[in-house]
XYZ file of C-alpha atoms in Angstrom:
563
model
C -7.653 49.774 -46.360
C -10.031 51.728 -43.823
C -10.576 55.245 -44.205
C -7.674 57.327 -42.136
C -5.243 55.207 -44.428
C -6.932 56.192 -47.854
C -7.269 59.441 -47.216
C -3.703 60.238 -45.918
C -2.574 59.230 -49.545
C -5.005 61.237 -51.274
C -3.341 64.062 -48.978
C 0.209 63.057 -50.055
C -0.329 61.923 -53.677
C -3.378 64.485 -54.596
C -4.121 62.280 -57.610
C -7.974 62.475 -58.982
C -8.114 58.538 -59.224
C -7.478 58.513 -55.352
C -9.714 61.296 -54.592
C -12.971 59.077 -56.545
C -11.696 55.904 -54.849
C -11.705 57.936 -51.620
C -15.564 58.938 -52.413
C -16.778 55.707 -54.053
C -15.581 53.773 -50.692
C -16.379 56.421 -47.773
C -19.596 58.926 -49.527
C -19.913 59.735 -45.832
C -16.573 59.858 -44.588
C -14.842 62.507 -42.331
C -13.222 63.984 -45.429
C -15.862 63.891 -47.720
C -16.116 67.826 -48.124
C -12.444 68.001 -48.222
C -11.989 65.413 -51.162
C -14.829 67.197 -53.152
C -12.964 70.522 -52.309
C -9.794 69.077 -53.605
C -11.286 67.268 -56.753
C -13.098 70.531 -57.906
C -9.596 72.718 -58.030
C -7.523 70.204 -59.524
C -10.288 69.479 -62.353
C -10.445 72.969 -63.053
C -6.951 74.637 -62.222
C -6.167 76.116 -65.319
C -9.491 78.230 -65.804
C -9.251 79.330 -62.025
C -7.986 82.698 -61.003
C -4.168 82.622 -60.307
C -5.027 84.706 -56.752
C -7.217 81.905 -55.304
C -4.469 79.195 -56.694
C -2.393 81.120 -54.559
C -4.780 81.089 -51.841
C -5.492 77.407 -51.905
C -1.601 76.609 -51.811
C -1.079 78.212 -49.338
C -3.487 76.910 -46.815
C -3.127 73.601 -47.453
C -6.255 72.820 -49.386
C -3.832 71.545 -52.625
C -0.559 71.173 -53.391
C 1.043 72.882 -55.776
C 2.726 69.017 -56.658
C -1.511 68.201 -56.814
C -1.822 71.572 -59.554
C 1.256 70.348 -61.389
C 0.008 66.330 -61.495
C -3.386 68.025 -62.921
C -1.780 69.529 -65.426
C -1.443 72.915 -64.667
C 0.640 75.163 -67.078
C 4.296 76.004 -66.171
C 3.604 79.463 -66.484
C 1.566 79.741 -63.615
C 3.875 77.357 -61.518
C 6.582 79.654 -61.907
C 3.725 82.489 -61.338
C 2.430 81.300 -58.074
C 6.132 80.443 -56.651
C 7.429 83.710 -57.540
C 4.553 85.294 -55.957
C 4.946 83.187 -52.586
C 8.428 83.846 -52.445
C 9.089 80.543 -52.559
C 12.612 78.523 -53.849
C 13.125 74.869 -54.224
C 16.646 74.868 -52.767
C 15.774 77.056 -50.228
C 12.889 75.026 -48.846
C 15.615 71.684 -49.390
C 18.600 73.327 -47.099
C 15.798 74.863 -44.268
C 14.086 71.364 -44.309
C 17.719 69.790 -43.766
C 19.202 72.217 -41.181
C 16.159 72.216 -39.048
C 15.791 68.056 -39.205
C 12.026 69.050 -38.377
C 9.194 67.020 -40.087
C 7.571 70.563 -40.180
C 10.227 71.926 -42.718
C 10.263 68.918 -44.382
C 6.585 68.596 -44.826
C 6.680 72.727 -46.203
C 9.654 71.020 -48.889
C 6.884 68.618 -49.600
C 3.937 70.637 -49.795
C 5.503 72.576 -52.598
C 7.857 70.258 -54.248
C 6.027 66.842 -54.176
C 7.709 65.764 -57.027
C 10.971 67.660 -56.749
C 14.326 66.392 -56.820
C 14.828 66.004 -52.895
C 11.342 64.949 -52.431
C 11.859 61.248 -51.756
C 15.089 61.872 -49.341
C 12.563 64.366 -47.253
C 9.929 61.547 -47.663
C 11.902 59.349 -46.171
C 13.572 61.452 -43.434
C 10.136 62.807 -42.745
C 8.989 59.137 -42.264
C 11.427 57.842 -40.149
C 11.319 60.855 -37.737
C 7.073 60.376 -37.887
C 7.568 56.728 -37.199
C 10.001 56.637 -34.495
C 7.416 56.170 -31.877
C 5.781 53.489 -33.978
C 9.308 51.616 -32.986
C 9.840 52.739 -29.908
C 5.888 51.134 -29.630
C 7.031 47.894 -31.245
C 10.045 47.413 -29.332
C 7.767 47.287 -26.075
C 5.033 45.417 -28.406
C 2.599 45.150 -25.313
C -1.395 45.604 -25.936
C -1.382 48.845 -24.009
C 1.610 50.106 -25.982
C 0.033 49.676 -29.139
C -3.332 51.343 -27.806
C -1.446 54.472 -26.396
C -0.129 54.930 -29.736
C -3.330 54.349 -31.871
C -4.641 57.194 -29.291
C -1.846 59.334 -29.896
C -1.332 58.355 -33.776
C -5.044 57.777 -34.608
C -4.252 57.969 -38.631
C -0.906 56.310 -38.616
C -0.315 52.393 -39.046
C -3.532 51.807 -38.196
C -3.902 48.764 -40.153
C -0.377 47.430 -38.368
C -1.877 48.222 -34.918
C -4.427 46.268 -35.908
C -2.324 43.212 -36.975
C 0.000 43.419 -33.685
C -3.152 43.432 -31.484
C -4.224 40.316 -32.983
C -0.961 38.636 -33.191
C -1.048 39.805 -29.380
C -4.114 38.111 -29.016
C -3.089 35.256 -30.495
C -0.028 35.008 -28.947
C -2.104 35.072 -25.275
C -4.360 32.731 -26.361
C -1.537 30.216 -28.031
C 0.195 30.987 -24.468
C -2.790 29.996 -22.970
C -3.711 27.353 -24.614
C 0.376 26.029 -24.033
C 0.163 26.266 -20.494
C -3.029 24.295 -20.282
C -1.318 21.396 -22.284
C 1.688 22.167 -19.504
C -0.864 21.529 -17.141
C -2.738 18.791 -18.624
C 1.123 17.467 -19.159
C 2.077 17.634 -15.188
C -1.341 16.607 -13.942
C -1.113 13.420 -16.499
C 3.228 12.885 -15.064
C 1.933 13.363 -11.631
C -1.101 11.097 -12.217
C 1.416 8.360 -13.665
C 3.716 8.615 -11.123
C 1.379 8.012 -8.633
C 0.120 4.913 -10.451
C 3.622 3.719 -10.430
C 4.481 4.482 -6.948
C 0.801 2.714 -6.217
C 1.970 -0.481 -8.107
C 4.828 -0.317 -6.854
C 3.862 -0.278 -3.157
C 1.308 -2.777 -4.480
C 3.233 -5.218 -5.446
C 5.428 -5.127 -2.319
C 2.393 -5.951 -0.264
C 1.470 -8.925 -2.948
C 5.008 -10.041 -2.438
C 4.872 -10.105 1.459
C 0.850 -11.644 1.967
C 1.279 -13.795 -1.534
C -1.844 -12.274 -2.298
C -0.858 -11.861 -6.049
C -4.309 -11.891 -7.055
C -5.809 -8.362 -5.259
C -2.254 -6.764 -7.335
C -3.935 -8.116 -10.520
C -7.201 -6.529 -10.026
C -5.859 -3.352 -9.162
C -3.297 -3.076 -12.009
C -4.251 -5.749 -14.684
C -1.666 -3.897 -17.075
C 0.929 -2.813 -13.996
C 4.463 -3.324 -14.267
C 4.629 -6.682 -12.576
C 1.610 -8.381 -14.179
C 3.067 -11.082 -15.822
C 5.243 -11.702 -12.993
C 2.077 -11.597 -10.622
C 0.725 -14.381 -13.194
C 3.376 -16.268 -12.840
C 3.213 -15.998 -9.189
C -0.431 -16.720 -8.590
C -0.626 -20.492 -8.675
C 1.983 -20.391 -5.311
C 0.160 -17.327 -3.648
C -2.254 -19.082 -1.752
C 0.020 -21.054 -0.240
C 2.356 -18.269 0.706
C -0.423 -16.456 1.879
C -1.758 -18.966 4.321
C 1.522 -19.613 5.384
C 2.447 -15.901 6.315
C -1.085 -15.844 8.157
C -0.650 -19.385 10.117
C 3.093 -21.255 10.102
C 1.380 -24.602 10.627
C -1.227 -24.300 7.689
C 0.887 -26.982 6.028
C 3.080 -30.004 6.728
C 6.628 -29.706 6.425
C 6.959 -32.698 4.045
C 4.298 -30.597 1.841
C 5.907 -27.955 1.999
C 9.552 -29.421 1.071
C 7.622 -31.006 -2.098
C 6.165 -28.178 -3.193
C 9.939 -26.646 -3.099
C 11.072 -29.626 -4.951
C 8.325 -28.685 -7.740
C 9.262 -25.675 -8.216
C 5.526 -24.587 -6.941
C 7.129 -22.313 -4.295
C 10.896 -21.212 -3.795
C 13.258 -22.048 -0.925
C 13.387 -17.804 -0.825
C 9.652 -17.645 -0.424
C 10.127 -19.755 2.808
C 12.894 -18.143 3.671
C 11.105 -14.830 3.569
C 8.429 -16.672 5.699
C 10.440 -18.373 7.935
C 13.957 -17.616 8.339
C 17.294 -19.614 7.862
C 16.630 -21.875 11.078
C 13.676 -22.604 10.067
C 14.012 -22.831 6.691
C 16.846 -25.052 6.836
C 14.800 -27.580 8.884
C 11.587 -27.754 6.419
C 14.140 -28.742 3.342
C 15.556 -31.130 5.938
C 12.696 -32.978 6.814
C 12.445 -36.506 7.655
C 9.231 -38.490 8.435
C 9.303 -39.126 11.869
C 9.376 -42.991 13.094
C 6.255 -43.949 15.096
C 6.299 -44.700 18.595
C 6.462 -48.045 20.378
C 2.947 -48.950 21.417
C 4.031 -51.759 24.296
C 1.289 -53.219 26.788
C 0.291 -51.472 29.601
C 0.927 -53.540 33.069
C -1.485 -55.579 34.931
C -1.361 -52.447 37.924
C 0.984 -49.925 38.577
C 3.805 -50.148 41.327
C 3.248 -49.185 44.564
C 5.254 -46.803 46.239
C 4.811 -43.645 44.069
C 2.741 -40.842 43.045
C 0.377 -41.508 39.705
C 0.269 -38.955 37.110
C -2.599 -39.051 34.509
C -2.163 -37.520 31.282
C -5.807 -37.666 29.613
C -6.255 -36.018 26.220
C -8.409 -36.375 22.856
C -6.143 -36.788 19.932
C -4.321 -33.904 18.784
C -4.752 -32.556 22.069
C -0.493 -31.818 22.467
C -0.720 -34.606 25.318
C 2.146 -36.443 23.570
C 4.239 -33.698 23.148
C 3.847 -32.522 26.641
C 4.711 -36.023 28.018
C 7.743 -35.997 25.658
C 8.953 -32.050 26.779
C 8.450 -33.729 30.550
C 10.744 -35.953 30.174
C 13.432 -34.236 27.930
C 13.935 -30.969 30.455
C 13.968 -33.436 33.112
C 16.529 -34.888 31.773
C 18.369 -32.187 30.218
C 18.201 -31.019 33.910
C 19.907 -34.309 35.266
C 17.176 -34.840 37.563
C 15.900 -37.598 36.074
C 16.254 -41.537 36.530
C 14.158 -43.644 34.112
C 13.253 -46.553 36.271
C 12.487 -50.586 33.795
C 8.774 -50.470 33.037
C 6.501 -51.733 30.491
C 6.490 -48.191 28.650
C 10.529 -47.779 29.287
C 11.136 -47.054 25.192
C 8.268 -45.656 24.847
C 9.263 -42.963 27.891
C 13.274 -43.137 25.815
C 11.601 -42.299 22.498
C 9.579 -39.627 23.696
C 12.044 -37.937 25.429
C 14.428 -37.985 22.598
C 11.982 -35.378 20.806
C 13.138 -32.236 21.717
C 16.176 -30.866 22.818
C 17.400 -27.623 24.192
C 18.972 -25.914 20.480
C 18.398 -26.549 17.157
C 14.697 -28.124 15.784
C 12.959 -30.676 16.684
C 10.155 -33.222 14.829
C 7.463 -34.109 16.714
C 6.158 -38.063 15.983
C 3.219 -39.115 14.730
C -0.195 -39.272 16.960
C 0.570 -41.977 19.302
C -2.188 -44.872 19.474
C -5.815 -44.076 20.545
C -5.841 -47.239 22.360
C -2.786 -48.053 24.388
C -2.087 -47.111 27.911
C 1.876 -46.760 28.330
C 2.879 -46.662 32.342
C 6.555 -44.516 32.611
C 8.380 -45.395 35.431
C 10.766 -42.267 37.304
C 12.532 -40.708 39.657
C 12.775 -37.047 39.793
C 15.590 -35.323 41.725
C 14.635 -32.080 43.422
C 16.617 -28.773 44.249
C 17.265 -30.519 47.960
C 19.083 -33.327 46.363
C 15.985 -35.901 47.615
C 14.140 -37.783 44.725
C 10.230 -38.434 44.152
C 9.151 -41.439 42.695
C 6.503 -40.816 39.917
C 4.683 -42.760 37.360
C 3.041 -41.072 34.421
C 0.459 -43.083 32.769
C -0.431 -41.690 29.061
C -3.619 -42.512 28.435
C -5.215 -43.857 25.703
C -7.489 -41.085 23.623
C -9.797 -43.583 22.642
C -10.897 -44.014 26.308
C -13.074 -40.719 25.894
C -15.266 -42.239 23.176
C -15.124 -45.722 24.683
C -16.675 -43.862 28.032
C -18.923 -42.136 25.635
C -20.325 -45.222 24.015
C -20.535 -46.958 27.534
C -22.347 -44.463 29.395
C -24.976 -43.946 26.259
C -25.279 -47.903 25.728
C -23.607 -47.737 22.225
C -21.403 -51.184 21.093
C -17.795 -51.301 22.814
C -15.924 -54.233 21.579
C -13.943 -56.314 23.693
C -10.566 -54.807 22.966
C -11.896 -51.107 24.103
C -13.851 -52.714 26.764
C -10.539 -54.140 27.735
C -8.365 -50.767 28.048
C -11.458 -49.233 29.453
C -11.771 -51.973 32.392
C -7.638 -51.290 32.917
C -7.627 -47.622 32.784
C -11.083 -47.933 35.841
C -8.731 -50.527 37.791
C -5.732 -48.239 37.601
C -8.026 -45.128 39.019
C -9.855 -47.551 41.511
C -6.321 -48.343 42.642
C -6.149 -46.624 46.355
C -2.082 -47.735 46.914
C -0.670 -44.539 45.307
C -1.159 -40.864 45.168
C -2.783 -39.294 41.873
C -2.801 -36.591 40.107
C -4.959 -35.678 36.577
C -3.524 -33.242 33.837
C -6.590 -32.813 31.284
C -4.579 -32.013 27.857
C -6.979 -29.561 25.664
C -5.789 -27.691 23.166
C -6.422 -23.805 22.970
C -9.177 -23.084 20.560
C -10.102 -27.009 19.375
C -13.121 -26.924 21.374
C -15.068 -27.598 18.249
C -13.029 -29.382 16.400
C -14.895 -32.991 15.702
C -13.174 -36.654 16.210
C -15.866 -39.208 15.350
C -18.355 -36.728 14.978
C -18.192 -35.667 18.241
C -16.788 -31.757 19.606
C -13.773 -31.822 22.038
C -16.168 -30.730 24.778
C -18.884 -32.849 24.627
C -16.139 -35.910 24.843
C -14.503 -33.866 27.973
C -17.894 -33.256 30.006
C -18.932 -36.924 28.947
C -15.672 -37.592 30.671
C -16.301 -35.645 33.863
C -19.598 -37.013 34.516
C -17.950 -40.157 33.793
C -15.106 -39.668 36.513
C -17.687 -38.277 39.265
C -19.936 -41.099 38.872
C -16.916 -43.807 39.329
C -15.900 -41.650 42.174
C -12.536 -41.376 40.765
C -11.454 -38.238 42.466
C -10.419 -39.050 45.762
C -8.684 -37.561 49.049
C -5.459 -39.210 47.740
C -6.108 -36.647 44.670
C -3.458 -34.458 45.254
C -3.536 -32.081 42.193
C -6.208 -31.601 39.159
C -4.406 -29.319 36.193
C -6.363 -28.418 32.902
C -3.869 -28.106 30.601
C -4.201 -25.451 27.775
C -2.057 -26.550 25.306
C -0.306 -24.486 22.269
C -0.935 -20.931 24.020
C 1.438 -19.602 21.344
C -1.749 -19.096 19.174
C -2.883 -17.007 21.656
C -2.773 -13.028 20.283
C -1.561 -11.710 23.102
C 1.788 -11.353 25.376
C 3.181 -14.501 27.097
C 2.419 -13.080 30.776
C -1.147 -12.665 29.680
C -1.243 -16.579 28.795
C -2.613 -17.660 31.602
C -5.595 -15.751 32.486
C -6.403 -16.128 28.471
C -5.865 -19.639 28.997
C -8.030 -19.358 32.645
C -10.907 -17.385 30.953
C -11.153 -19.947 27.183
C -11.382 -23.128 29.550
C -14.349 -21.130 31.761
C -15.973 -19.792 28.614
C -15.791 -22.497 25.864
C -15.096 -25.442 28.155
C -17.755 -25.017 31.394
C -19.442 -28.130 30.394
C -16.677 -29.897 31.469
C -15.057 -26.881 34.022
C -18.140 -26.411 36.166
C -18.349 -30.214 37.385
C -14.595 -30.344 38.014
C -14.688 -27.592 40.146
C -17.291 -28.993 42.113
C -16.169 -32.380 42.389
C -12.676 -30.936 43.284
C -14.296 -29.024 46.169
C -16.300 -31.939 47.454
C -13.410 -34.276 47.537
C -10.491 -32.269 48.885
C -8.679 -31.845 46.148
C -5.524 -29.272 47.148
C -4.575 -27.863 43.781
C -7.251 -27.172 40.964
C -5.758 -25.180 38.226
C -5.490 -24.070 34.555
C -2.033 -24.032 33.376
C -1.376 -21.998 29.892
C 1.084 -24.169 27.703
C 3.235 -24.645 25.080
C 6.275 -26.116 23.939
C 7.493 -23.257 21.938
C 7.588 -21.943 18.200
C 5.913 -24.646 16.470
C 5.881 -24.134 12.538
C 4.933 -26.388 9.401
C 2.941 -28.726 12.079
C 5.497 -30.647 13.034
C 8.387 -28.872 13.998
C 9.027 -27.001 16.962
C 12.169 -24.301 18.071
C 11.478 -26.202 21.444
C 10.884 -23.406 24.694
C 11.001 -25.618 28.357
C 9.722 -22.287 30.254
C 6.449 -23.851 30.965
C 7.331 -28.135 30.885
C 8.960 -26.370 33.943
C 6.264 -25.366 35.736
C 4.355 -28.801 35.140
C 8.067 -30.915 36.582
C 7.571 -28.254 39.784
C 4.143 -29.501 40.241
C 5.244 -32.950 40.399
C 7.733 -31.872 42.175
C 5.272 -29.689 45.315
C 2.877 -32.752 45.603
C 5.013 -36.129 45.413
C 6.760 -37.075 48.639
C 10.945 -37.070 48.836
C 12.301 -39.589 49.850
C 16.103 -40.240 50.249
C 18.940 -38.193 49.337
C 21.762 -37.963 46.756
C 23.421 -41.065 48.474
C 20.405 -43.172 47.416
C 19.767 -41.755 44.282
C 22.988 -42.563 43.585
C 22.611 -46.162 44.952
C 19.677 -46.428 42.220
């Protein structure tokens, strides 16, 4: 209890016991002289004079309720009231009439102990305290302040209590609302982590690449799923990077296994597509046949030279089929007459088609054919596919390496073919866009095609009756870029990767007469799973117009009809 509170119930109560508990606790209080005062006259009331009783009465400095609890006499109660003029009942009905805490507090002063002394208490109280609950009722810190400024010895010790609980209550609130934060920044933090693995693990889903989802979220939602996954992600992931990084009868195995799904390559690849992997046959090989003793006279020859892999075969085969498909075709009896059927049974203008098997390194095949052009006269051409192993056979020649007798033997054809001064010829060099380093017997894909041209110039193969040279950039689809920019790609890879080979041609070409020197950008459309193709003629076209600007017509429809 601090000080104001003690000593406003040693001024209510006036008891000695208070009064020494006031001075043993505060020796140097505010009140100290007061509480001495008081002790002295209630210790001694009854020896002093009854005219300085009265005095002390009335100004406050005891009560007469104090003089009465000290035991003084009855007597000089009834003296000192009688003298003041003063009468219980009267003080009672003023104190109630007026509703004043002064009047009450006059009741009080005189009557401590009398009859209606505890009603006036309490009245007296309530109307005291009534801004002590006006104060709570706002219970703010600056309320409670005001009123300890205005009320400095009244519920001090409660003022006190509600400033703390204040305090407490700001700092609990504070404390709450950092939690609240902590709370939202820890939801907002999760939710991004979800929306991260979830975004995640679309992007694993479309490169396959299950594995960079794992790192990032080794605990994520779709961990054990990207587990499960990762044994087929590499594949999937090569696969959406480069349709032909497998075969399509690996790929229909792996379905069968259960190592990928017939939905992962449909994600990949489509229905059409799709449809034709899980339908996948091998494809037959081609009829090798024996290459003629010489060509016919009579028509234009058409070299097709090309390292394997090259596309050559696939060219030769998209030659023939939109020539056909066109109906200006006539396959004429020769020694490579199934060969020219088969091949030209490859593609066709809808669905997918298979491409065959590399055709033999070592057999010529001579295709016999008319070709019927937009004036209704036909042009007699013979392509001649040659053999792939003829570039290493001229590279062991000219470099005195061992040629056995069979190479020796295609070699010695293929020279008397090109020596062969009856016909016109033309060359299409098959090289395939971006294989310039690719190895075949240890050997790059240029060094076998400059070998080749210094080869040809030496033999003196290019002649007047040369009519057209073509490089022949095959599968252009893998170039990055739109199809109209194909062919000055094309045009620039041959100049830049291939000049070994490109340089001497030129000149050759220029010394010789040659008409036509060019680099034609190819391809025979969407090729996918290595060997299937949604076949696109647009540029076999091109090549059938070439053969088509430097043959000689002959005839008409009547005698292409009479063949």
């Amino acid at each position: 209890m601090n000080e104001n509170e003690l000593w406003r119930q040693v001024c209510e109560q006036e008891s000695l016991a208070l009064i020494d508990q006031y001075l043993q606790q505060f020796p140097f209080g505010l009140h100290v002289k007061e509480a001495k005062d008081k002790q002295l006259i209630l210790k001694s009331c009854n020896t002093i004079d009854m005219r300085f009783l009265k005095q002390y009465v009335q100004k406050g400095i005891v009560s007469l309720q104090g003089l009465i609890s000290a035991g003084l006499s009855q007597q000089k109660v009834d003296v000192i009231l009688q003298t003041l003029g003063i009468s219980e009942e009267q003080l009672y009905n003023t104190a109630v009439s007026q509703q004043t805490t002064a009047a009450m507090g006059e009741y009080l002063k005189y009557f401590p102990a009398g009859p209606h002394a505890e009603e006036l208490r309490q009245m007296k109280e309530r109307i005291e305290d009534a801004p002590w609950f006006e104060t709570c009722q706002v219970n703010t810190r600056e309320a409670y302040m005001a009123y300890q400024q205005q009320h400095p010895d009244r519920h001090t010790s409660d003022v006190r209590d509600r400033l703390a609980a204040i305090e407490a209550a700001e700092i609990l609130a504070k404390q709450m609302e950092e939690i609240k934060r902590q709370q939202e920044e820890e939801r907002i933090r999760q939710e991004q982590l979800r929306q991260q693995d979830e975004a995640d693990w679309a992007t694993a889903c479309q490169t396959y690449d299950f594995q960079t989802y794992l790192n990032r979220h080794p605990d994520g939602k779709h961990a054990q799923e990207a587990n499960a996954k990762k044994e087929s992600s590499s594949i999937l992931m090569n696969l959406s990077m480069d349709p032909n990084a497998y075969y399509a009868g690996d790929l229909k195995n792996y379905v069968t296994k259960g190592v990928i799904s017939g939905d992962d390559l449909f994600r990949i690849f489509g229905p059409q597509k799709t449809d034709a992997i899980m339908n996948f046959t091998t494809p037959s090989q081609l009829p090798e046949g024996m290459p003629p003793i010489e060509l016919a006279k009579n028509t234009t020859e058409v070299y097709f030279w090309g390292t394997p892999s090259s596309g050559k075969t696939c060219a030769l085969g998209a030659l023939i089929s939109s020539a056909g498909r066109r109906g200006i075709l006539e396959k004429l009896p020769c020694s490579g007459y199934d060969y020219m059927t088969r091949l030209g049974n490859i593609f066709n203008s809808r669905g997918v088609c298979t491409f065959p098997y590399s055709t033999s390194v070592e057999t010529i095949q001579e295709m016999m054919m008319r070709l019927l052009d937009s004036d209704g006269k036909n042009h007699s051409v013979t392509l001649v596919d040659m053999a792939g192993e003829l570039f290493r056979s001229v590279y062991f020649k000219r470099h005195g390496l061992f040629l056995d007798q069979g190479k020796e033997s295609t070699l010695g054809m293929a020279m008397k073919y090109l020596k062969d001064t009856r016909n016109k010829k033309m060359h299409f060099f098959v090289v395939e866009y971006g294989a310039h380093d690719n190895e075949w017997e240890g050997l790059r894909m240029k060094d076998y095609l400059s070998d080749m041209m210094s080869f040809l110039e030496f033999e003196q193969v290019f002649k007047k009756s040369t009519v057209g040279v073509y490089v022949l950039v095959t599968k252009c689809d893998k170039i990055p870029a739109p199809r109209q920019e194909r062919p000055r790609l094309a045009y620039e890879y041959v100049e830049q990767q291939l000049n070994e080979f490109w340089g001497p041609l030129q000149r050759v070409c220029s010394r010789t007469g040659v008409a036509d020197l060019k680099v034609l950008s190819y391809s025979v459309g969407d090729v996918f799973a290595q060997k299937l193709c949604l076949f696109d003629p647009l540029d076999t076209e091109k090549v059938i117009e070439k053969l088509l600007v430097h043959t000689p017509a002959i005839g008409g429809w009547s005698e292409w009809l009479k063949g």
